[in-house]
Structure formats: C-alpha cells, structure tokens
Amino acid sequence: MSYVAPVKELLFVLNELAGFREIQQLPGCEDATDETVQAVIEENARFMSEVVAPLNWNGDVQPAKWDNGRVTTTPGFKAAFRSFAEAGWQGVQHPVEYGGQDLPKVVAAPCMEMMQAANLSFALCPLLTDGAIEALLVAGSPEQKDAYLRRLIDGSWTGTMNLTEPQAGSDLAQVRTRAVPQGDGTFRLSGQKIYITYGDHDFAENIVHLVLARTPDAPPGVKGISLFIVPKVMFDGNGALGKRNDVYCASIEHKLGIRASPTCVLIYGDDKGEVGPGAIGNLIGEENRGLEYMFIMMNAARFQVGMQGIAISDRAYQKAVEYAKERVQSRAVEGSSGPVSIIQHPDVRRMLMFMRSNTEAARAVAYVAAGHNDVAHHHQDAEARAAAMAAYEYLVPIVKGWSTEMSIDVTSTGVQVHGGMGFIEETGAAQYYRDARILTIYEGTTAIQANDLVGRKTARDGGKMARNFIAQMRATVAEASGGSAELKAIAKRLSTAVDAYESVVDYIVTEYKSDIRSVFAGSVPYLKLVGIVHGGWQMTRAALAATRLIDERKDGDFCRAKIATARFFADHMLVTIPSLAATIADGSVGTLALTEAQF
C-alpha cells in the first residue's frame, strides 16, 4: 500500500479548528480562497502519493551513498526532487517577490504533512531549505536575499543548518568553528560540523550552508556565536557558478532510520576546494547574534519536525488498518463460524483507535499553532499580533515534543497490530517505527522542548499564556456540557483534565525559584500533560463542529467517526492527566533520590 492523503480530514481541521476563515480575511491572505486552497491540497496529495511515496521503501533499502567526498542519493530521488521544485512546492509559504506563492502557514502545514508522510527521508531536504529561507528573510541583508532566496525557493539550490560539532552536541556554547575576517567583507571558516542533514547530495546545483561559528575576538559561550552563509560553490553577481568552496563531506552516517537522507560530516577549511584554505562565507546580520538568528531556522524546523511525527503516525495508521482488514486469524470473541479479520477483535480496535485519535489530536494542535502564526504575521493590530505570536511560541515545543513522542508510541503500536509480521522488515511497518525514533532527538530533544515549555513559556510569564488557554478550554467545556450525551461525556473528561493542568501550572509558577530541580524533574511529564490536554481540547472542538455539521446534514459518516474518535481520546488519554499531574508535583522525590555514585 502506498500513501493516501487524508484530504477530507485535513480540510476539516483547517476549516473547523485552525481559524482558516478568519485568516482568509487578514491582509495578505486574500488569495487563499476556498477554491485555491482545496486545489493546492488536492494536487499536493496527488503528487506526494504518486511521485514521492513510491520511493519511500527504495530509500530504506538503497540509502544514499558516499564516495570520495560526493553523495549520491537513492535512485529516483533526484528526479522526484526536480519535479517537486518545478511544481513550485518549495515556495508554498514564501514571498511572491522571490518566486513563492505566499500562502498562509496554515495552508502550508497540510502540504508539509503530506510530503513527510509520503517519504520522511526525502522531505528533510525541503524542510531544511524552508528554514534557511526563513532565516534569510528575517536576518539577511538585501544583497543576501537577492542572491539566495529566489534560487532556494525555485529549488535550484537547497539549504542546510550547521550547528552541531563533535564536542558540542546540543550545548552550542561549545561551538569552536572559526570565522576569520578577510578585510573585504568575507570570512574564512574552518572547523567540523556533524549531523548535517543533506549536507551533500545530487538534487541541486548548489547547497547553501548556514553555519554557526566564532570570530577571533568573540566573547565565550553562546554570546560569541555568529551566523554565516557559506555556499558549496561560489557564484558571481548573476548567480553563475564558479569555484568549489573549501567545504566538503568527509563521510555520511549509517542510521537506524531515515536511511535515505544523507547525514553528513562536513569539514570546513581543509584546503580541498578551489578557493584556497578556509571556506569563504559572509556574515548574516550582526556579529555575535548568530544563535538568535539560528533560532528562527530552528523554530521553523521544530514545527516541521512536529509535523513529521504526525505524518509518520498517519502513515503507520494507514498501514495498520490495511493489514487489520486483510489479516484473518482466530474466531470472534462472541463466537463465529470461522476465523475473522483481526479488525473484528476488540483489542485490535483499541490499538487502531489509539493510533487514529492521537494522530488526529496532534494534527489539530499543530494546525491551530500554524493559524496563530499567520495571525501574528498578518493581523493589522499590533496587540493581536503579539498575543498570537505568544500563543504560537507556547505551542511550538508541544507540537515538536509531544507529537514526536506520540509518534513513537503510535508507530510501535502499528508494529504490534501486525504481530510477528510487523517485526519482519518486508512488511514495511518497522520502517515507520525506526524512522520515528529520531524525531524526539533532532532539532532539540524532548527534554530541551520540555525545559523550554517549563522555563521560558510557563514560569517566565507567571503562567499567563497557559491560563489564557485554560480559560478558552473551560469555555469549550461549557459549550460541550450542553450538548448530546456523547458531548457531555467528553466535556466531563476534559474538565477534569483542565483542572489538573491548572494545578500543575500553579505548582510550576510557585516552586520554580525555590525548588527548580524538582520542577525540571517533572518537565517531560509536564510536556506530555500539556500536549494531551491541548489535544483533548481540539478533539472536543472537533466533536462540537462535527455535531453541527450532522445537524446541517453534511457528511454524516465522517462526522460520526470524528465524534467517536474524540470520545476515545477522552476516555483513554484525558483520563491519564490527573496521574501525570501527581507525577509532576510529587515525582521528583524518587527521580532525584540517588546519588551519582549509586547509579
């Protein structure tokens, strides 16, 4: 089975949950008409299902190869990328003035999801290019924008993000790569970067590296990091390519998952180019503000990695449903004349509903976040823009952290649905599990996302944004409590979960300064709690919208399934929130009890 994009579901989330109707009215979003957006999503679904998805298995068994500093990608990937670029998919959310379509982020989100569900390894190249584009749009000079953006958006060039070094890992204060000014406005870079996704490949004629490095007189720590733009191949004022820069791929990693994506070790300044020793680069923005600029790229990437978790979960769910309908084994528990398809067995239904409901909940949270981002960039009122950006920034670590943790559980459950066949690579279920495993690690581990949510997003503002969301959740509880028996049952679960959410926010705000280690000991459970509650809130809103559509005699089967899925999430996920709250408030005693020597 190849990938079948859930177009009806994507449009439902856009229209009923993500605030798309309001976004269409904002300045700069007028071209995002219903007809245009539906056409974009349907065509993207066709392209990803027919062109990109069939290459997914090939990439797993025939990954990228490295030979003498050059990387060759999986057969078929290069041609698919050229088709992707020529169709304009890299430019969906980027400015028209540089060749993009300038559609809202909330419209780009389903396109991201479908690409990543179709082929996670392939999608990583456009993902990193998106981040490079966003960083240049915010921090690049007019000359840098003119030189790079149009070529990145049309796919003739691609972008990378160069942070990590062997000694540094996630601790960017340890970055050692040096950038020495040459007196002509350029810098010569030397050092080593690792884990550089698509750091070398054969998709495009040039690769644009955004590199964190230190100038000779930079202060220590993160305050001394600057951001540089370093092309693989130098070019003239017209974009014509010239000499090979002094940056090359020393090797690629052999990985558990996303095998087709080349993860490169890049060496800068080893005198293997055609420009002399030291890779030639240009400063982006001001010196010593590199980490600030790189966070623009990282936040874009973190949102997209959260979308990867949702995408791989949906792909695993589709695979599991297909197998459960086809696999015949054992009699029905209530009795039957012979073996039945395993989807008839109650526990298989439970597993499938777990996969489905978590995927739908995480998707809704992510699309709602994208909607806030659009309001933050397009609303005419400055106060409304600031409030929307605060909401988006609060949700980003949830989208990244919770969605990716969820994807491990969902893809693992997909293997379980397949039974012993799931453990056999040829069935394909194991690939999704292996691919998902990186998502909680790169672009900031789950702990990094959780620490951000606790420190910067909850404690710093005294819980203001969290309580803002809690107030909105209580309004949804009140609305659902006046509805059908199903809605009342969902509302009861959400109400209890919201109370626990608020109690944990109070705990964090109260204890943050006096007992910070205990608070951070519960940071990942807090991230999980917040993700589940926000997911449950969106599923309750979805059930309310589905009920209204049924009353309007619109798409009854789809809407009844939506309500049933929301009820499952309430009964199986929201019920875990009080216990998570207890873990956060009391669990540090056990977590921190042992001395280092006792481990």
mmCIF file of C-alpha atoms in Angstrom, residues 97-448:
data_model
loop_
_atom_site.group_PDB
_atom_site.id
_atom_site.type_symbol
_atom_site.label_atom_id
_atom_site.label_comp_id
_atom_site.label_asym_id
_atom_site.label_seq_id
_atom_site.Cartn_x
_atom_site.Cartn_y
_atom_site.Cartn_z
ATOM 1 C CA GLU A 97 8.569 38.638 -4.769
ATOM 2 C CA TYR A 98 11.099 35.781 -4.633
ATOM 3 C CA GLY A 99 9.034 33.325 -6.636
ATOM 4 C CA GLY A 100 6.883 31.782 -3.906
ATOM 5 C CA GLN A 101 3.113 31.528 -3.556
ATOM 6 C CA ASP A 102 2.893 33.349 -0.189
ATOM 7 C CA LEU A 103 0.071 31.170 1.123
ATOM 8 C CA PRO A 104 -0.601 31.140 4.881
ATOM 9 C CA LYS A 105 1.358 28.765 7.108
ATOM 10 C CA VAL A 106 -1.890 27.035 7.986
ATOM 11 C CA VAL A 107 -2.203 26.060 4.307
ATOM 12 C CA ALA A 108 1.457 25.048 4.098
ATOM 13 C CA ALA A 109 1.025 22.768 7.141
ATOM 14 C CA PRO A 110 -1.018 20.067 5.354
ATOM 15 C CA CYS A 111 1.419 20.231 2.434
ATOM 16 C CA MET A 112 4.277 19.656 4.902
ATOM 17 C CA GLU A 113 2.400 16.761 6.467
ATOM 18 C CA MET A 114 1.614 15.040 3.185
ATOM 19 C CA MET A 115 5.217 15.333 1.959
ATOM 20 C CA GLN A 116 6.599 13.931 5.193
ATOM 21 C CA ALA A 117 4.047 11.132 5.339
ATOM 22 C CA ALA A 118 4.868 10.208 1.769
ATOM 23 C CA ASN A 119 8.620 9.971 2.353
ATOM 24 C CA LEU A 120 10.263 11.250 5.523
ATOM 25 C CA SER A 121 13.815 10.950 4.199
ATOM 26 C CA PHE A 122 13.024 12.856 1.008
ATOM 27 C CA ALA A 123 11.135 15.580 2.887
ATOM 28 C CA LEU A 124 14.116 16.530 5.037
ATOM 29 C CA CYS A 125 15.808 18.412 2.202
ATOM 30 C CA PRO A 126 12.882 20.800 1.573
ATOM 31 C CA LEU A 127 12.405 21.104 5.343
ATOM 32 C CA LEU A 128 15.940 22.443 5.887
ATOM 33 C CA THR A 129 15.648 24.698 2.859
ATOM 34 C CA ASP A 130 12.470 26.212 4.329
ATOM 35 C CA GLY A 131 14.407 27.021 7.489
ATOM 36 C CA ALA A 132 17.238 28.667 5.568
ATOM 37 C CA ILE A 133 14.725 30.768 3.644
ATOM 38 C CA GLU A 134 13.017 31.937 6.832
ATOM 39 C CA ALA A 135 16.335 32.839 8.483
ATOM 40 C CA LEU A 136 17.418 34.900 5.468
ATOM 41 C CA LEU A 137 14.035 36.630 5.230
ATOM 42 C CA VAL A 138 14.396 37.826 8.818
ATOM 43 C CA ALA A 139 18.139 38.402 9.219
ATOM 44 C CA GLY A 140 19.640 38.506 5.724
ATOM 45 C CA SER A 141 20.807 41.717 4.057
ATOM 46 C CA PRO A 142 19.021 42.919 0.890
ATOM 47 C CA GLU A 143 22.005 41.694 -1.127
ATOM 48 C CA GLN A 144 21.867 38.223 0.502
ATOM 49 C CA LYS A 145 18.154 37.974 -0.108
ATOM 50 C CA ASP A 146 18.596 38.878 -3.757
ATOM 51 C CA ALA A 147 21.485 36.432 -4.171
ATOM 52 C CA TYR A 148 19.949 33.412 -2.467
ATOM 53 C CA LEU A 149 16.190 33.443 -1.898
ATOM 54 C CA ARG A 150 14.874 33.044 -5.419
ATOM 55 C CA ARG A 151 17.261 30.146 -6.076
ATOM 56 C CA LEU A 152 16.336 28.430 -2.797
ATOM 57 C CA ILE A 153 12.627 28.836 -3.496
ATOM 58 C CA ASP A 154 12.829 27.548 -7.072
ATOM 59 C CA GLY A 155 14.816 24.525 -5.893
ATOM 60 C CA SER A 156 17.914 25.126 -7.989
ATOM 61 C CA TRP A 157 19.762 25.495 -4.661
ATOM 62 C CA THR A 158 18.995 23.909 -1.289
ATOM 63 C CA GLY A 159 19.797 24.917 2.287
ATOM 64 C CA THR A 160 21.270 23.335 5.415
ATOM 65 C CA MET A 161 21.669 24.187 9.091
ATOM 66 C CA ASN A 162 25.148 23.699 10.613
ATOM 67 C CA LEU A 163 25.100 23.781 14.416
ATOM 68 C CA THR A 164 26.426 20.601 15.959
ATOM 69 C CA GLU A 165 30.103 19.729 16.440
ATOM 70 C CA PRO A 166 31.657 16.554 17.882
ATOM 71 C CA GLN A 167 32.408 18.127 21.274
ATOM 72 C CA ALA A 168 29.275 20.293 21.475
ATOM 73 C CA GLY A 169 26.153 18.215 20.857
ATOM 74 C CA SER A 170 23.191 20.347 21.938
ATOM 75 C CA ASP A 171 25.451 22.636 24.001
ATOM 76 C CA LEU A 172 26.116 25.370 21.452
ATOM 77 C CA ALA A 173 28.255 27.297 23.933
ATOM 78 C CA GLN A 174 30.967 24.781 22.996
ATOM 79 C CA VAL A 175 30.999 25.634 19.272
ATOM 80 C CA ARG A 176 34.615 26.007 18.052
ATOM 81 C CA THR A 177 34.333 26.572 14.295
ATOM 82 C CA ARG A 178 36.273 29.761 13.500
ATOM 83 C CA ALA A 179 35.476 32.559 11.080
ATOM 84 C CA VAL A 180 38.348 34.922 10.343
ATOM 85 C CA PRO A 181 37.589 38.259 8.636
ATOM 86 C CA GLN A 182 39.467 38.857 5.380
ATOM 87 C CA GLY A 183 39.157 42.629 5.160
ATOM 88 C CA ASP A 184 36.918 42.521 2.095
ATOM 89 C CA GLY A 185 33.657 41.739 3.904
ATOM 90 C CA THR A 186 34.120 37.969 3.669
ATOM 91 C CA PHE A 187 35.256 35.457 6.286
ATOM 92 C CA ARG A 188 37.273 32.246 6.070
ATOM 93 C CA LEU A 189 35.700 29.404 8.051
ATOM 94 C CA SER A 190 37.471 26.360 9.458
ATOM 95 C CA GLY A 191 36.114 23.541 11.629
ATOM 96 C CA GLN A 192 33.980 20.434 11.628
ATOM 97 C CA LYS A 193 30.193 20.067 11.725
ATOM 98 C CA ILE A 194 28.352 16.790 12.261
ATOM 99 C CA TYR A 195 24.802 15.517 11.733
ATOM 100 C CA ILE A 196 24.273 17.864 8.789
ATOM 101 C CA THR A 197 21.140 16.683 7.013
ATOM 102 C CA TYR A 198 21.529 16.832 3.222
ATOM 103 C CA GLY A 199 24.927 18.468 3.755
ATOM 104 C CA ASP A 200 25.836 16.990 0.381
ATOM 105 C CA HIS A 201 23.637 15.448 -2.318
ATOM 106 C CA ASP A 202 22.904 15.431 -6.043
ATOM 107 C CA PHE A 203 19.469 17.118 -6.029
ATOM 108 C CA ALA A 204 20.600 20.665 -6.840
ATOM 109 C CA GLU A 205 23.481 22.552 -8.430
ATOM 110 C CA ASN A 206 24.431 24.327 -5.211
ATOM 111 C CA ILE A 207 23.988 23.892 -1.448
ATOM 112 C CA VAL A 208 23.761 26.880 0.893
ATOM 113 C CA HIS A 209 25.106 26.203 4.373
ATOM 114 C CA LEU A 210 24.060 28.384 7.312
ATOM 115 C CA VAL A 211 26.913 27.921 9.791
ATOM 116 C CA LEU A 212 27.412 28.877 13.436
ATOM 117 C CA ALA A 213 31.000 29.980 14.094
ATOM 118 C CA ARG A 214 33.122 32.322 16.219
ATOM 119 C CA THR A 215 35.125 35.328 15.111
ATOM 120 C CA PRO A 216 38.612 35.713 16.668
ATOM 121 C CA ASP A 217 37.591 38.313 19.273
ATOM 122 C CA ALA A 218 34.190 36.833 20.117
ATOM 123 C CA PRO A 219 33.207 36.526 23.798
ATOM 124 C CA PRO A 220 32.948 32.990 25.214
ATOM 125 C CA GLY A 221 29.759 30.976 25.353
ATOM 126 C CA VAL A 222 26.615 31.483 23.301
ATOM 127 C CA LYS A 223 27.097 35.263 23.329
ATOM 128 C CA GLY A 224 30.064 34.867 20.980
ATOM 129 C CA ILE A 225 28.374 32.899 18.203
ATOM 130 C CA SER A 226 27.779 34.422 14.775
ATOM 131 C CA LEU A 227 25.885 33.075 11.755
ATOM 132 C CA PHE A 228 27.491 32.784 8.331
ATOM 133 C CA ILE A 229 26.243 31.841 4.903
ATOM 134 C CA VAL A 230 28.629 29.540 3.046
ATOM 135 C CA PRO A 231 27.802 28.243 -0.450
ATOM 136 C CA LYS A 232 29.176 24.896 -1.571
ATOM 137 C CA VAL A 233 30.050 26.502 -4.926
ATOM 138 C CA MET A 234 30.965 30.176 -5.300
ATOM 139 C CA PHE A 235 28.996 32.287 -7.788
ATOM 140 C CA ASP A 236 29.093 35.686 -9.454
ATOM 141 C CA GLY A 237 26.612 38.552 -9.296
ATOM 142 C CA ASN A 238 24.376 36.864 -11.846
ATOM 143 C CA GLY A 239 24.311 33.562 -9.972
ATOM 144 C CA ALA A 240 26.625 31.800 -12.411
ATOM 145 C CA LEU A 241 28.525 29.094 -10.549
ATOM 146 C CA GLY A 242 32.295 29.227 -10.282
ATOM 147 C CA LYS A 243 34.929 27.723 -7.999
ATOM 148 C CA ARG A 244 34.303 24.964 -5.468
ATOM 149 C CA ASN A 245 34.351 26.367 -1.926
ATOM 150 C CA ASP A 246 36.513 24.815 0.799
ATOM 151 C CA VAL A 247 33.762 22.733 2.413
ATOM 152 C CA TYR A 248 33.340 19.051 1.711
ATOM 153 C CA CYS A 249 31.608 15.951 3.020
ATOM 154 C CA ALA A 250 34.036 13.661 4.850
ATOM 155 C CA SER A 251 31.505 10.856 5.427
ATOM 156 C CA ILE A 252 27.845 10.057 5.945
ATOM 157 C CA GLU A 253 26.313 8.251 8.915
ATOM 158 C CA HIS A 254 24.787 4.760 8.943
ATOM 159 C CA LYS A 255 21.492 5.118 10.783
ATOM 160 C CA LEU A 256 18.625 3.272 12.425
ATOM 161 C CA GLY A 257 16.045 5.140 10.349
ATOM 162 C CA ILE A 258 15.597 7.874 7.728
ATOM 163 C CA ARG A 259 18.287 5.957 5.902
ATOM 164 C CA ALA A 260 17.839 7.646 2.527
ATOM 165 C CA SER A 261 18.577 11.074 4.000
ATOM 166 C CA PRO A 262 22.347 11.709 3.883
ATOM 167 C CA THR A 263 23.524 12.804 7.341
ATOM 168 C CA CYS A 264 26.921 14.338 6.698
ATOM 169 C CA VAL A 265 30.151 15.194 8.456
ATOM 170 C CA LEU A 266 31.251 18.493 6.888
ATOM 171 C CA ILE A 267 34.821 19.783 7.009
ATOM 172 C CA TYR A 268 35.436 23.499 6.563
ATOM 173 C CA GLY A 269 38.861 24.892 5.745
ATOM 174 C CA ASP A 270 40.882 21.787 4.889
ATOM 175 C CA ASP A 271 42.151 23.310 1.616
ATOM 176 C CA LYS A 272 40.302 20.831 -0.589
ATOM 177 C CA GLY A 273 38.334 23.388 -2.572
ATOM 178 C CA GLU A 274 39.403 25.749 -5.336
ATOM 179 C CA VAL A 275 39.474 28.940 -3.286
ATOM 180 C CA GLY A 276 42.469 28.298 -1.025
ATOM 181 C CA PRO A 277 42.381 27.280 2.638
ATOM 182 C CA GLY A 278 39.239 28.268 4.512
ATOM 183 C CA ALA A 279 35.669 28.184 3.282
ATOM 184 C CA ILE A 280 34.531 31.624 2.112
ATOM 185 C CA GLY A 281 31.418 32.879 3.832
ATOM 186 C CA ASN A 282 29.508 36.055 4.643
ATOM 187 C CA LEU A 283 28.159 37.226 7.966
ATOM 188 C CA ILE A 284 24.378 37.177 8.344
ATOM 189 C CA GLY A 285 23.149 40.130 10.383
ATOM 190 C CA GLU A 286 25.395 41.321 13.190
ATOM 191 C CA GLU A 287 28.338 39.578 14.830
ATOM 192 C CA ASN A 288 27.614 37.587 17.993
ATOM 193 C CA ARG A 289 23.865 37.366 17.290
ATOM 194 C CA GLY A 290 24.102 34.084 15.435
ATOM 195 C CA LEU A 291 22.196 31.981 17.933
ATOM 196 C CA GLU A 292 19.315 34.448 17.840
ATOM 197 C CA TYR A 293 19.166 34.178 14.050
ATOM 198 C CA MET A 294 19.619 30.432 14.044
ATOM 199 C CA PHE A 295 16.627 30.085 16.355
ATOM 200 C CA ILE A 296 14.487 31.451 13.524
ATOM 201 C CA MET A 297 15.574 28.476 11.456
ATOM 202 C CA MET A 298 15.340 26.099 14.411
ATOM 203 C CA ASN A 299 11.779 27.153 15.294
ATOM 204 C CA ALA A 300 10.727 26.617 11.689
ATOM 205 C CA ALA A 301 12.416 23.221 11.737
ATOM 206 C CA ARG A 302 10.942 22.293 15.140
ATOM 207 C CA PHE A 303 7.422 22.936 13.905
ATOM 208 C CA GLN A 304 8.104 20.823 10.828
ATOM 209 C CA VAL A 305 9.596 18.002 12.920
ATOM 210 C CA GLY A 306 6.385 18.004 14.932
ATOM 211 C CA MET A 307 4.571 17.678 11.606
ATOM 212 C CA GLN A 308 6.864 14.743 10.820
ATOM 213 C CA GLY A 309 5.618 12.992 13.960
ATOM 214 C CA ILE A 310 2.028 13.495 12.857
ATOM 215 C CA ALA A 311 2.808 12.419 9.309
ATOM 216 C CA ILE A 312 4.634 9.199 10.183
ATOM 217 C CA SER A 313 1.855 8.352 12.650
ATOM 218 C CA ASP A 314 -0.770 8.704 9.944
ATOM 219 C CA ARG A 315 1.305 6.583 7.562
ATOM 220 C CA ALA A 316 1.675 3.870 10.221
ATOM 221 C CA TYR A 317 -2.061 4.039 10.999
ATOM 222 C CA GLN A 318 -2.985 3.584 7.352
ATOM 223 C CA LYS A 319 -0.681 0.591 7.094
ATOM 224 C CA ALA A 320 -2.079 -0.989 10.261
ATOM 225 C CA VAL A 321 -5.708 -0.532 9.188
ATOM 226 C CA GLU A 322 -4.992 -2.103 5.811
ATOM 227 C CA TYR A 323 -3.341 -5.123 7.448
ATOM 228 C CA ALA A 324 -6.045 -5.488 10.117
ATOM 229 C CA LYS A 325 -8.752 -5.647 7.449
ATOM 230 C CA GLU A 326 -6.873 -8.237 5.386
ATOM 231 C CA ARG A 327 -5.379 -10.489 8.078
ATOM 232 C CA VAL A 328 -7.722 -13.335 9.054
ATOM 233 C CA GLN A 329 -6.985 -15.010 12.369
ATOM 234 C CA SER A 330 -8.994 -16.527 15.260
ATOM 235 C CA ARG A 331 -12.713 -16.596 15.895
ATOM 236 C CA ALA A 332 -14.601 -13.576 17.178
ATOM 237 C CA VAL A 333 -14.786 -13.373 20.985
ATOM 238 C CA GLU A 334 -18.590 -13.547 20.811
ATOM 239 C CA GLY A 335 -18.389 -16.600 18.589
ATOM 240 C CA SER A 336 -18.250 -17.046 14.824
ATOM 241 C CA SER A 337 -18.353 -19.796 12.258
ATOM 242 C CA GLY A 338 -14.668 -19.392 11.479
ATOM 243 C CA PRO A 339 -11.687 -17.063 11.703
ATOM 244 C CA VAL A 340 -12.378 -13.373 11.144
ATOM 245 C CA SER A 341 -10.268 -10.432 10.063
ATOM 246 C CA ILE A 342 -8.358 -9.180 13.069
ATOM 247 C CA ILE A 343 -10.025 -5.773 12.910
ATOM 248 C CA GLN A 344 -13.030 -7.578 14.416
ATOM 249 C CA HIS A 345 -11.113 -8.241 17.645
ATOM 250 C CA PRO A 346 -11.721 -5.635 20.389
ATOM 251 C CA ASP A 347 -8.074 -5.143 21.320
ATOM 252 C CA VAL A 348 -7.064 -4.545 17.715
ATOM 253 C CA ARG A 349 -9.838 -1.938 17.563
ATOM 254 C CA ARG A 350 -8.370 -0.361 20.706
ATOM 255 C CA MET A 351 -4.916 -0.162 19.148
ATOM 256 C CA LEU A 352 -6.231 1.318 15.907
ATOM 257 C CA MET A 353 -8.293 3.894 17.777
ATOM 258 C CA PHE A 354 -5.257 4.797 19.867
ATOM 259 C CA MET A 355 -3.283 5.409 16.670
ATOM 260 C CA ARG A 356 -6.073 7.321 14.975
ATOM 261 C CA SER A 357 -7.107 9.536 17.891
ATOM 262 C CA ASN A 358 -3.590 10.567 18.866
ATOM 263 C CA THR A 359 -2.704 11.401 15.280
ATOM 264 C CA GLU A 360 -5.849 13.496 14.839
ATOM 265 C CA ALA A 361 -5.336 15.293 18.158
ATOM 266 C CA ALA A 362 -1.714 16.169 17.408
ATOM 267 C CA ARG A 363 -2.617 17.308 13.887
ATOM 268 C CA ALA A 364 -5.259 19.659 15.260
ATOM 269 C CA VAL A 365 -2.854 21.177 17.806
ATOM 270 C CA ALA A 366 -0.242 21.772 15.096
ATOM 271 C CA TYR A 367 -2.648 23.363 12.622
ATOM 272 C CA VAL A 368 -4.061 25.604 15.350
ATOM 273 C CA ALA A 369 -0.478 26.681 16.117
ATOM 274 C CA ALA A 370 0.072 27.462 12.431
ATOM 275 C CA GLY A 371 -3.077 29.582 12.495
ATOM 276 C CA HIS A 372 -1.709 31.608 15.399
ATOM 277 C CA ASN A 373 1.489 32.156 13.406
ATOM 278 C CA ASP A 374 -0.499 33.550 10.492
ATOM 279 C CA VAL A 375 -2.372 35.958 12.759
ATOM 280 C CA ALA A 376 0.963 37.021 14.282
ATOM 281 C CA HIS A 377 2.310 37.936 10.849
ATOM 282 C CA HIS A 378 -0.773 39.397 9.157
ATOM 283 C CA HIS A 379 -3.145 40.961 11.677
ATOM 284 C CA GLN A 380 -3.423 44.745 11.461
ATOM 285 C CA ASP A 381 -3.500 45.237 15.232
ATOM 286 C CA ALA A 382 -0.112 45.117 16.979
ATOM 287 C CA GLU A 383 -1.584 43.807 20.226
ATOM 288 C CA ALA A 384 -3.356 40.977 18.396
ATOM 289 C CA ARG A 385 -0.116 40.126 16.585
ATOM 290 C CA ALA A 386 1.825 39.973 19.839
ATOM 291 C CA ALA A 387 -0.794 37.785 21.533
ATOM 292 C CA ALA A 388 -0.883 35.396 18.574
ATOM 293 C CA MET A 389 2.914 35.114 18.475
ATOM 294 C CA ALA A 390 2.992 34.353 22.198
ATOM 295 C CA ALA A 391 0.400 31.619 21.660
ATOM 296 C CA TYR A 392 2.377 30.174 18.731
ATOM 297 C CA GLU A 393 5.642 30.183 20.662
ATOM 298 C CA TYR A 394 3.970 28.441 23.601
ATOM 299 C CA LEU A 395 2.662 25.725 21.272
ATOM 300 C CA VAL A 396 5.865 25.069 19.285
ATOM 301 C CA PRO A 397 7.580 22.900 21.954
ATOM 302 C CA ILE A 398 4.298 20.998 22.360
ATOM 303 C CA VAL A 399 3.992 20.425 18.620
ATOM 304 C CA LYS A 400 7.618 19.308 18.441
ATOM 305 C CA GLY A 401 7.905 17.431 21.740
ATOM 306 C CA TRP A 402 4.523 15.816 22.246
ATOM 307 C CA SER A 403 3.800 14.983 18.603
ATOM 308 C CA THR A 404 7.130 13.207 18.182
ATOM 309 C CA GLU A 405 6.881 11.274 21.451
ATOM 310 C CA MET A 406 3.386 10.297 20.384
ATOM 311 C CA SER A 407 4.704 9.091 17.032
ATOM 312 C CA ILE A 408 6.977 6.552 18.714
ATOM 313 C CA ASP A 409 4.004 5.119 20.605
ATOM 314 C CA VAL A 410 1.806 5.113 17.504
ATOM 315 C CA THR A 411 4.347 3.529 15.153
ATOM 316 C CA SER A 412 5.225 0.950 17.806
ATOM 317 C CA THR A 413 1.529 0.118 18.109
ATOM 318 C CA GLY A 414 1.431 -0.235 14.330
ATOM 319 C CA VAL A 415 4.090 -2.957 14.578
ATOM 320 C CA GLN A 416 2.014 -4.625 17.302
ATOM 321 C CA VAL A 417 -1.101 -4.672 15.116
ATOM 322 C CA HIS A 418 0.920 -6.612 12.541
ATOM 323 C CA GLY A 419 2.018 -9.136 15.180
ATOM 324 C CA GLY A 420 5.052 -11.175 14.177
ATOM 325 C CA MET A 421 4.825 -9.852 10.630
ATOM 326 C CA GLY A 422 5.415 -6.367 11.976
ATOM 327 C CA PHE A 423 8.865 -7.453 13.132
ATOM 328 C CA ILE A 424 9.716 -8.538 9.590
ATOM 329 C CA GLU A 425 11.168 -5.666 7.566
ATOM 330 C CA GLU A 426 9.493 -6.644 4.300
ATOM 331 C CA THR A 427 6.045 -5.729 5.617
ATOM 332 C CA GLY A 428 7.113 -2.082 5.971
ATOM 333 C CA ALA A 429 5.633 -1.435 9.429
ATOM 334 C CA ALA A 430 9.034 -1.486 11.134
ATOM 335 C CA GLN A 431 10.399 1.276 8.907
ATOM 336 C CA TYR A 432 7.913 3.782 10.319
ATOM 337 C CA TYR A 433 8.930 2.819 13.853
ATOM 338 C CA ARG A 434 12.628 3.196 13.022
ATOM 339 C CA ASP A 435 12.090 6.483 11.192
ATOM 340 C CA ALA A 436 10.071 7.919 14.075
ATOM 341 C CA ARG A 437 12.816 7.252 16.606
ATOM 342 C CA ILE A 438 14.962 10.205 15.517
ATOM 343 C CA LEU A 439 12.136 12.724 15.799
ATOM 344 C CA THR A 440 12.372 13.108 19.570
ATOM 345 C CA ILE A 441 16.121 13.717 19.267
ATOM 346 C CA TYR A 442 16.995 16.078 16.435
ATOM 347 C CA GLU A 443 16.141 19.784 16.387
ATOM 348 C CA GLY A 444 16.191 19.732 20.184
ATOM 349 C CA THR A 445 15.439 16.641 22.258
ATOM 350 C CA THR A 446 12.188 16.158 24.132
ATOM 351 C CA ALA A 447 13.920 17.303 27.325
ATOM 352 C CA ILE A 448 15.021 20.525 25.597
#
